[in-house]
Short mmCIF file of C-alpha atoms in Angstrom, two decimals:
data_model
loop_
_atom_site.label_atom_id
_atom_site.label_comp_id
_atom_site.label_asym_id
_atom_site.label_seq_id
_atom_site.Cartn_x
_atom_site.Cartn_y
_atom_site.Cartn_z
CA UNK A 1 0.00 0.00 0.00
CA UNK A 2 2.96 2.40 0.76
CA UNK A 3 4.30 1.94 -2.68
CA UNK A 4 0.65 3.05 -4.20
CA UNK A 5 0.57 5.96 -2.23
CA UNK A 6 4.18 7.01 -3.22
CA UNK A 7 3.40 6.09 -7.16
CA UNK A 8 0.31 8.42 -7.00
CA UNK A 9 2.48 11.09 -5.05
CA UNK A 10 4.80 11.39 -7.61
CA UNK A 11 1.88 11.42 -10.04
CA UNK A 12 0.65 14.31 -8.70
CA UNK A 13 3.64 16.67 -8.37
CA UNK A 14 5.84 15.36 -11.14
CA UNK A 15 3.30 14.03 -13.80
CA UNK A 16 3.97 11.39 -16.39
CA UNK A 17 5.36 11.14 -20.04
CA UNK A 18 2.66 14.18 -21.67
CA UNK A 19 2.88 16.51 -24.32
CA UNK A 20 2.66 20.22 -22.95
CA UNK A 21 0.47 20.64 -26.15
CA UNK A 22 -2.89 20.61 -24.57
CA UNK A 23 -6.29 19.80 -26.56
CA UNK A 24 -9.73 21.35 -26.22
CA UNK A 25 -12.63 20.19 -24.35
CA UNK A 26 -14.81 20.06 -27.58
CA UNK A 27 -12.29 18.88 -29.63
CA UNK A 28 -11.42 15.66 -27.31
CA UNK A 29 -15.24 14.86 -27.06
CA UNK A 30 -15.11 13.91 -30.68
CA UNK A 31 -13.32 11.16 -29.15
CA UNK A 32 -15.96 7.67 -30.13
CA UNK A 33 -14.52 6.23 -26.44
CA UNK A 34 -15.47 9.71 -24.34
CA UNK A 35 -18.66 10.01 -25.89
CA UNK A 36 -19.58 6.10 -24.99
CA UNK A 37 -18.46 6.70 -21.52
CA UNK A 38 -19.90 9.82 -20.96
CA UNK A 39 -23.55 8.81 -22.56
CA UNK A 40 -23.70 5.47 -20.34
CA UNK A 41 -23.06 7.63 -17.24
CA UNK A 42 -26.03 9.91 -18.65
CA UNK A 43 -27.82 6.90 -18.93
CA UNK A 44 -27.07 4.89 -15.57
CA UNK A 45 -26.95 8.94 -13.47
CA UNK A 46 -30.92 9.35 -15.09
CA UNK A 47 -31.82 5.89 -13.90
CA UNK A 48 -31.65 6.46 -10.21
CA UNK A 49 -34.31 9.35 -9.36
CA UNK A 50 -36.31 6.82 -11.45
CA UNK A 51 -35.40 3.50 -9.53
CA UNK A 52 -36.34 5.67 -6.29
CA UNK A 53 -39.52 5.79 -7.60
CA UNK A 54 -40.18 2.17 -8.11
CA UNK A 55 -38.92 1.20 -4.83
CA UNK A 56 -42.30 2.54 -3.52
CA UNK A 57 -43.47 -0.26 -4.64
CA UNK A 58 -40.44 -3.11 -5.35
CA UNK A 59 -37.55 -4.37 -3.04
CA UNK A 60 -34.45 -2.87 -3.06
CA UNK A 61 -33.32 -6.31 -4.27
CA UNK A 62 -35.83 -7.44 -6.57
CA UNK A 63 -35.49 -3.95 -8.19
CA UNK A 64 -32.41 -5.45 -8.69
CA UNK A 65 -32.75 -8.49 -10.41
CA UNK A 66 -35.49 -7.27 -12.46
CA UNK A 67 -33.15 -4.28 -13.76
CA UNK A 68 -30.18 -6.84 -14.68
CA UNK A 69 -32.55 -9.07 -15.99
CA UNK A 70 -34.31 -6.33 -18.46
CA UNK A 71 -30.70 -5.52 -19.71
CA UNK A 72 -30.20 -9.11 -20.32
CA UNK A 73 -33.48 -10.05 -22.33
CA UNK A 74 -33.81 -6.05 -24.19
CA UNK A 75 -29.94 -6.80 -25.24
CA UNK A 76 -30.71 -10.12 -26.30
CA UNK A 77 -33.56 -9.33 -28.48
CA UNK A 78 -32.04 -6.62 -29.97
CA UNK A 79 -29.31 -9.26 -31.31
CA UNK A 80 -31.95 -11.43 -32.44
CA UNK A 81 -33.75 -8.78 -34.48
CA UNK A 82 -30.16 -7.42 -36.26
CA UNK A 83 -29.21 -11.01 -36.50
CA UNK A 84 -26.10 -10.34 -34.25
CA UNK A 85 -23.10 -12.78 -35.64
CA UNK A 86 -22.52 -15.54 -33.11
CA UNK A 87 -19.68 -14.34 -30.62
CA UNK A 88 -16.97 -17.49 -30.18
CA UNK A 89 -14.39 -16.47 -27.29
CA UNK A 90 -10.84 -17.85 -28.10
CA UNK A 91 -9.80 -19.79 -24.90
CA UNK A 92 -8.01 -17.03 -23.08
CA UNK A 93 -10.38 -14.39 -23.81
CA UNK A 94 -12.99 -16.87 -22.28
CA UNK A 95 -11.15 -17.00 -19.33
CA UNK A 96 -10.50 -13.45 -18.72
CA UNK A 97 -14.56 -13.15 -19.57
CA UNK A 98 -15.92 -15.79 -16.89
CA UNK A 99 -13.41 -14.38 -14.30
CA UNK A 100 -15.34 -10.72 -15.02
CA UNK A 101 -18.90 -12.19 -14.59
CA UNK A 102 -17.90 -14.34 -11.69
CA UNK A 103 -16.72 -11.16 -9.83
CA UNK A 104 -19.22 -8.68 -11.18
CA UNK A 105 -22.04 -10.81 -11.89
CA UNK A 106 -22.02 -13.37 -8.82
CA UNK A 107 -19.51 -12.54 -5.90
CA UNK A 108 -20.10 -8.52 -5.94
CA UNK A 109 -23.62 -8.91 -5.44
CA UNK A 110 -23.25 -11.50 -2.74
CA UNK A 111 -21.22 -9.35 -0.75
CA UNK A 112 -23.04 -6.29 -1.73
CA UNK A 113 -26.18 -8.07 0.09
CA UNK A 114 -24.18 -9.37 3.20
CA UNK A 115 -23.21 -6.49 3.71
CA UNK A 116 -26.31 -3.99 3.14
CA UNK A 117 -28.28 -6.64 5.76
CA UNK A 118 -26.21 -4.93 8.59
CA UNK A 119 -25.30 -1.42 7.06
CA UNK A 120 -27.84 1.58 6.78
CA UNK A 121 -28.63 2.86 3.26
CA UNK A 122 -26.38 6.56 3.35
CA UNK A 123 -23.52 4.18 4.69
CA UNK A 124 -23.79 1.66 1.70
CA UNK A 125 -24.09 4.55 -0.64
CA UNK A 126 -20.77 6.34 0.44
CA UNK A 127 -19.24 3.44 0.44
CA UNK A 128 -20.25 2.08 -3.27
CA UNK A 129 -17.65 5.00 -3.98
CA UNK A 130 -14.97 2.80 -3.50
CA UNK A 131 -15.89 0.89 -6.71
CA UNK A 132 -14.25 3.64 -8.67
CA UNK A 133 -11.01 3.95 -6.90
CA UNK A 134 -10.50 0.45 -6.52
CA UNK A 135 -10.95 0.53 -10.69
CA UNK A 136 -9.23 3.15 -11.13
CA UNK A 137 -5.56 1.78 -8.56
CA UNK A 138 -6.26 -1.60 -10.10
CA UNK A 139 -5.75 -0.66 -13.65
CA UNK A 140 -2.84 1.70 -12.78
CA UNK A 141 -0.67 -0.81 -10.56
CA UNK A 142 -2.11 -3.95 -11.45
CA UNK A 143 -2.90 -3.83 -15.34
CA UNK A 144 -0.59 -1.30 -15.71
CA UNK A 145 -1.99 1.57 -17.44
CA UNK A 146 -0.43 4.69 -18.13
CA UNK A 147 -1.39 7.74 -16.16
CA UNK A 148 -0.10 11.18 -15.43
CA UNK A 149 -1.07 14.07 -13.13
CA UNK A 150 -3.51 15.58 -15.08
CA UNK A 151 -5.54 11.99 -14.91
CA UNK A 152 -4.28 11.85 -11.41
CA UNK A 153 -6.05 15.04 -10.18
CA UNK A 154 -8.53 14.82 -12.24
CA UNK A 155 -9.48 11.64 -10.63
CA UNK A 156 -8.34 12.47 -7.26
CA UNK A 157 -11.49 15.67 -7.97
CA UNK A 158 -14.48 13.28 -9.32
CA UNK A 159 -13.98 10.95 -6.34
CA UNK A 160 -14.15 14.10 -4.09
CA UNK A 161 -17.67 15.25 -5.73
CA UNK A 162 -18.93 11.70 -5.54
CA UNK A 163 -18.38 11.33 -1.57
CA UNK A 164 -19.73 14.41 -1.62
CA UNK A 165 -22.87 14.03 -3.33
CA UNK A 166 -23.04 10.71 -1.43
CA UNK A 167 -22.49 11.90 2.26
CA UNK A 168 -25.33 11.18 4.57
CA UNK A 169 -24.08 13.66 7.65
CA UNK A 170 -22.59 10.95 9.49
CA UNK A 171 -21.84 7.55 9.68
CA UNK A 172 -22.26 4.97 11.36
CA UNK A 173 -20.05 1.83 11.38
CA UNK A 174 -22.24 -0.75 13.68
CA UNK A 175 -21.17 -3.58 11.90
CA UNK A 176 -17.93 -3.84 10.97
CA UNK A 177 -18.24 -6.74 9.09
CA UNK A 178 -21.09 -5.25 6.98
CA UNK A 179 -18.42 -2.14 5.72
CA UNK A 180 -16.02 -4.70 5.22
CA UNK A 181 -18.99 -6.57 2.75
CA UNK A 182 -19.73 -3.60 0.64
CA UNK A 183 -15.84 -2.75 0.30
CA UNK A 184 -15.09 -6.21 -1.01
CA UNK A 185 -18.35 -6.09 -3.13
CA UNK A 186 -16.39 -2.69 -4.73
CA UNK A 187 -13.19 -4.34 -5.03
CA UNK A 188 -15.04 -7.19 -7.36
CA UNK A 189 -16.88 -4.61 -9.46
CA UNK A 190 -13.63 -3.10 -10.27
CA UNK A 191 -11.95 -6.37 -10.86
CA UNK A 192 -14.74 -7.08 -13.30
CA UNK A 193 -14.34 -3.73 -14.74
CA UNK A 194 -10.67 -4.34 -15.76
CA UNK A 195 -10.90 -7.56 -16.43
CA UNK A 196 -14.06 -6.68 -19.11
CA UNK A 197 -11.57 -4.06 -20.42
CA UNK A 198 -9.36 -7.74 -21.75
CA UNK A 199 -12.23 -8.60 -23.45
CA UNK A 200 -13.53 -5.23 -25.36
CA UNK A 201 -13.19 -5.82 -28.46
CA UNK A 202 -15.73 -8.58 -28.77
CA UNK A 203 -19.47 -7.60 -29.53
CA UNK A 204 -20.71 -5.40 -26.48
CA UNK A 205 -23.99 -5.92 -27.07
CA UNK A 206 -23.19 -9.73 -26.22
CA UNK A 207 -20.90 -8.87 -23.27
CA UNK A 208 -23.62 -6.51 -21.76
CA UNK A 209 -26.17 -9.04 -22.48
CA UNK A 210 -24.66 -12.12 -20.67
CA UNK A 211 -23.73 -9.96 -18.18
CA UNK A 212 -26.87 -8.64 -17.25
CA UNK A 213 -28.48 -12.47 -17.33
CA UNK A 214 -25.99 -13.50 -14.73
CA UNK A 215 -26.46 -10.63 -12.29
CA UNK A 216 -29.78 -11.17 -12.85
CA UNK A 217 -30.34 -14.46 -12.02
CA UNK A 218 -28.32 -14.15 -9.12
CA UNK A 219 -30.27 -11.04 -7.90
CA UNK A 220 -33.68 -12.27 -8.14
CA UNK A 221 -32.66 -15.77 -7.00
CA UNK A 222 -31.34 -14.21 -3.82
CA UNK A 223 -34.33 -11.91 -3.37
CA UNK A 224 -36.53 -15.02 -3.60
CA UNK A 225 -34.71 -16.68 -0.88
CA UNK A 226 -34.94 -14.02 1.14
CA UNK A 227 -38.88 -13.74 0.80
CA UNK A 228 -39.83 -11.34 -1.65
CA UNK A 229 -42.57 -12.02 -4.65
CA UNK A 230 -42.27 -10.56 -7.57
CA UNK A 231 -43.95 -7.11 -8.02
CA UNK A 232 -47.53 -6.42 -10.05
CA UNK A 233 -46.96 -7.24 -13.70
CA UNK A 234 -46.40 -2.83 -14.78
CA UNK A 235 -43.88 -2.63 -11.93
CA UNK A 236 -42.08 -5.82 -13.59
CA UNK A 237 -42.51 -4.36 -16.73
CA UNK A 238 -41.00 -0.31 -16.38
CA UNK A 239 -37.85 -1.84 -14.26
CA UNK A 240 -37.16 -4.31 -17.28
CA UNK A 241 -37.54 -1.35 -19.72
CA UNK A 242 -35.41 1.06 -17.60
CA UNK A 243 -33.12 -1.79 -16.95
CA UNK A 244 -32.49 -2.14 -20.47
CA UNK A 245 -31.58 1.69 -21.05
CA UNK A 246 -29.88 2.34 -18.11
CA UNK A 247 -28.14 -1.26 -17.26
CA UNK A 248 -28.27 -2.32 -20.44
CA UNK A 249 -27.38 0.00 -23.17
CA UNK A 250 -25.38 1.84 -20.52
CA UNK A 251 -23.16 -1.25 -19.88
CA UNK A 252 -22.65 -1.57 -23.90
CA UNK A 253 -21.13 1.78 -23.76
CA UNK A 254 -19.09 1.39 -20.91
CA UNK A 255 -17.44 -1.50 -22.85
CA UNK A 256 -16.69 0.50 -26.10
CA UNK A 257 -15.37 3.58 -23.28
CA UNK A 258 -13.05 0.43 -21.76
CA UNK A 259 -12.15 -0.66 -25.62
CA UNK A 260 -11.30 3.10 -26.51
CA UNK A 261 -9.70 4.72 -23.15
CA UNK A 262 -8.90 1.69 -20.86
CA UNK A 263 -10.73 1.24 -17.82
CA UNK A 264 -9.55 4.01 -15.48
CA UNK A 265 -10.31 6.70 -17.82
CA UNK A 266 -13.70 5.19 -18.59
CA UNK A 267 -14.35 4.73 -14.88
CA UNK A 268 -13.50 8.43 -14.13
CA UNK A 269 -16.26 9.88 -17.03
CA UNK A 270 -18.31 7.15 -15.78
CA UNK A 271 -18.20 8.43 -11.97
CA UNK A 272 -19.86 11.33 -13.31
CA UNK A 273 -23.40 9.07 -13.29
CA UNK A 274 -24.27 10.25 -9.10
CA UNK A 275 -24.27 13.84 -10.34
CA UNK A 276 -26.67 13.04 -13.91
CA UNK A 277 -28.77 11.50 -11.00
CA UNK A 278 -28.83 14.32 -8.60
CA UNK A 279 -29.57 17.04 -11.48
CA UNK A 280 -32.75 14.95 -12.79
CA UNK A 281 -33.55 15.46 -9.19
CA UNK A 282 -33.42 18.91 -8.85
CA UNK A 283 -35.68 18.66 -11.89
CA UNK A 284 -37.95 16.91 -10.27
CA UNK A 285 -38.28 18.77 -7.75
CA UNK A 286 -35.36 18.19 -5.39
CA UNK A 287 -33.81 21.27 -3.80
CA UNK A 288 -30.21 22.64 -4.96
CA UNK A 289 -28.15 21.64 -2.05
CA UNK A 290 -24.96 23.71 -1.28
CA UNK A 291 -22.98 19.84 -1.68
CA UNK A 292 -24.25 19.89 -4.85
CA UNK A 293 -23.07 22.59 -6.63
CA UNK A 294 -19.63 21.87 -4.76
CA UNK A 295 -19.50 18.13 -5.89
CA UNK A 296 -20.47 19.46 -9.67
CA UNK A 297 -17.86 21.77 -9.35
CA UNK A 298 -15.07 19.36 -8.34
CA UNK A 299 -16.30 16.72 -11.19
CA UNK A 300 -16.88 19.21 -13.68
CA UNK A 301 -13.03 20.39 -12.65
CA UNK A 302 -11.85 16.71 -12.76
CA UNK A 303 -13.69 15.83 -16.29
CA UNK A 304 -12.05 18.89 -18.05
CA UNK A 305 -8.76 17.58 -16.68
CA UNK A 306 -9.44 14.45 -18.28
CA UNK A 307 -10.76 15.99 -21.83
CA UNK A 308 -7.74 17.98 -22.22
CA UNK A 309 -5.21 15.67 -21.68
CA UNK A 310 -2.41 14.59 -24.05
CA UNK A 311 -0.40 11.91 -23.88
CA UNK A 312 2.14 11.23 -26.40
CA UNK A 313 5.68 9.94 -26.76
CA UNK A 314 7.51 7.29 -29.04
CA UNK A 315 6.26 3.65 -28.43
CA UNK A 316 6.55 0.31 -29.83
CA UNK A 317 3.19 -1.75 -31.04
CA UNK A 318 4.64 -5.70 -30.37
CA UNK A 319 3.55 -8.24 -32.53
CA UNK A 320 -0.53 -8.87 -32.04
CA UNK A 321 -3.09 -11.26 -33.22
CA UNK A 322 -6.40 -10.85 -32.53
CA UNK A 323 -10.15 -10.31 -34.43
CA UNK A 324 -12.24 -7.09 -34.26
CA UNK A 325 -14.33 -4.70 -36.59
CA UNK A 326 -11.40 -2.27 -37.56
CA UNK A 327 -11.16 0.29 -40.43
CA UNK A 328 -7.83 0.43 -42.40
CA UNK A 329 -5.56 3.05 -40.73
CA UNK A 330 -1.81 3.91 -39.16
CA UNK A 331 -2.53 0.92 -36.74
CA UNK A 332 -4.26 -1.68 -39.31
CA UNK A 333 -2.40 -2.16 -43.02
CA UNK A 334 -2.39 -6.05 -43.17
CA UNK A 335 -2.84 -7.20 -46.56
CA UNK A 336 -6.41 -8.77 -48.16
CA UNK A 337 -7.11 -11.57 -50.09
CA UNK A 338 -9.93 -8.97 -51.72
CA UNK A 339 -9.11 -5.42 -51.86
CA UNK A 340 -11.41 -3.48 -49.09
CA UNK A 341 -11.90 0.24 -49.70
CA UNK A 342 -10.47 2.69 -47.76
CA UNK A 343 -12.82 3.89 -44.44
CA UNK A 344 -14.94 0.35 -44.94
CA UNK A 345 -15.46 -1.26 -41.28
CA UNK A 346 -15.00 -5.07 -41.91
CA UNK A 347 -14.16 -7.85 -39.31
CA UNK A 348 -11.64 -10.65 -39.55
CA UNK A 349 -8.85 -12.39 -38.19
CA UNK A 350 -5.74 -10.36 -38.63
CA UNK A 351 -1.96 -9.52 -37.39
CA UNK A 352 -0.24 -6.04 -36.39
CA UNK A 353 3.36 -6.39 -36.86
CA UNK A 354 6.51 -4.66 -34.62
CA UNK A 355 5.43 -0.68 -34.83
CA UNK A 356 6.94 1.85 -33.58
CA UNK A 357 6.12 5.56 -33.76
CA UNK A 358 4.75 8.51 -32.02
CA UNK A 359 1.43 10.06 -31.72
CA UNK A 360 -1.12 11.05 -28.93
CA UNK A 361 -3.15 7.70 -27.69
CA UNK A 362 -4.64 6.18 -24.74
CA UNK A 363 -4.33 2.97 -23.19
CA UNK A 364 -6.99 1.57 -25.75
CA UNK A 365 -6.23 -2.21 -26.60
CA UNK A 366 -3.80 -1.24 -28.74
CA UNK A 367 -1.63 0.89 -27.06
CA UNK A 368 -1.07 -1.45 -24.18
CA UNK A 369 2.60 -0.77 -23.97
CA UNK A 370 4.41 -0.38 -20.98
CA UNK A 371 5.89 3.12 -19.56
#
């Protein structure tokens, strides 16, 4: 843990290999991987003044299930309609994939529900902050990705507004065990988030949609066991149908954002979802809390130190095999069998050879190099 804290010291004051050539705002949201990011934290932030609303009438837990399940089923039918090609894993990428749904889809939400039996609500919800840091110091000193102090503060800022917007007045730690629960429930989700991130490049309709069948099953089979019934037949309906936007679809995006910026980027835009949530409040009637405007002002701070980053420096593209949809450019010029046209997405087996060169990139799965 020392080491960590000295690593994101040195982050911070010193900053890591970046151009001093700085990019706009609007000019880095043209970026495919920020705008997936940033629209499934629009989606999953407007989702929870609306969950609030259904728990009136459905358990915390079989609001749950139902919300996984939607994403699973609306996901799955939309495959079926565009006649989705049939995924097939190669055997490592299967492995890195089960390993993500058996800590996001099973053991997270085990914990999650050990521990909320014994925690209060505002306690759980300050803690489900952790999620993001643990994503975020996984994929720097784990997975190694490359980071610097602009994504350092900027990160260090978004947290800050999230415990903010998330911090009940006190807290109370009754059961310790229960904190302990919901912190190891975090630390799964953001295994599962990096270890999705070694699987991005496959369909992400498919990855969202398997995902959301296993949490789901898991959620409603534990709410079953612990006595619920399933809700009237409209409540089971409108938590499918937002689960499929905001669980979903959002989830879809998250994995292009993982694809295009690596997780810890993507998790940073993404941590931006609490304050889409407490805005649609406000609309709704909510009043403007003096937190709020402070938390929006630290993650509004942290996002622009994120948009205009700009890192760039000579590095070397080893030799890679793998099979995506890719457009012929300065990272893709294998040779065809058939001539494709230049700009035309196709999908096929194919090899990068040795590269080296230097341009601005991000940890995408092809800039995986180490620093």
């Amino acid at each position: 843990m020392a080491a960590w804290v000295q690593a994101l010291a040195l982050a911070l004051a010193q900053g890591g290999r970046e151009s001093k050539t700085r990019l706009s705002p609007l000019h880095t949201l043209r970026h495919p991987g920020i705008q997936a990011a940033l629209l499934s934290a629009l989606l999953f932030g407007a989702s929870t003044p609306l969950a609030k609303i259904l728990l009136a009438s459905v358990s915390p837990w079989m609001l749950a299930g139902l919300l996984y399940l939607g994403s699973g089923l609306g996901l799955t039918l939309y495959r079926w309609l565009r006649r989705a090609e049939r995924v097939r894993l190669s055997r490592r990428d299967a492995f890195w994939f089960g390993a993500s749904v058996l800590a996001g889809g099973i053991i997270a939400p085990v914990l999650f529900m050990i521990g909320l039996q014994g925690a209060a609500a505002s306690t759980a919800s300050l803690l489900l902050n952790a999620e993001a840091v643990f994503t975020t110091l996984l994929a720097w000193w784990v997975f190694k990705e490359s980071f610097d102090r602009r994504i350092a503060w900027g990160m260090v800022a978004i947290v800050l507004g999230m415990v903010l917007l998330s911090w009940p007045g006190q807290v109370h730690f009754d059961h310790l065990w229960s904190a302990a629960a919901i912190i190891g429930a975090c630390f799964a989700w953001g295994v599962d988030n990096n270890l999705t991130r070694k699987v991005s490049l496959t369909d992400t309709s498919w990855i969202a949609a398997n995902k959301g069948w296993v949490a789901g099953s898991v959620n409603l089979g534990l709410a079953l066991l612990l006595g619920d019934r399933l809700p009237a037949l409209p409540d089971v309906a409108a938590a499918m149908l937002l689960g499929f936007l905001a669980y979903g679809i959002s989830l879809a995006l998250f994995v292009v954002g993982l694809r295009h910026l690596g997780s810890a980027r993507t998790g940073a835009y993404f941590s931006s979802a609490p304050f889409v949530g407490a805005v649609l409040s406000v609309m709704l009637g909510a009043p403007v809390s003096p937190l709020l405007l402070i938390a929006g002002a630290l993650m509004g701070w942290g996002i622009w130190m994120h948009l205009t980053e700009r890192h760039e420096h000579a590095h070397t593209h080893t030799l890679m095999e793998h099979d995506h949809t890719h457009v012929h450019g300065a990272h893709h010029q294998h040779p065809h069998a058939v001539p494709v046209a230049p700009g035309v997405r196709h999908r096929h087996p194919h090899q990068h050879e040795a590269l080296t060169h230097n341009h601005a990139h991000a940890p995408d799965m092809h800039h995986l190099h180490q620093h």
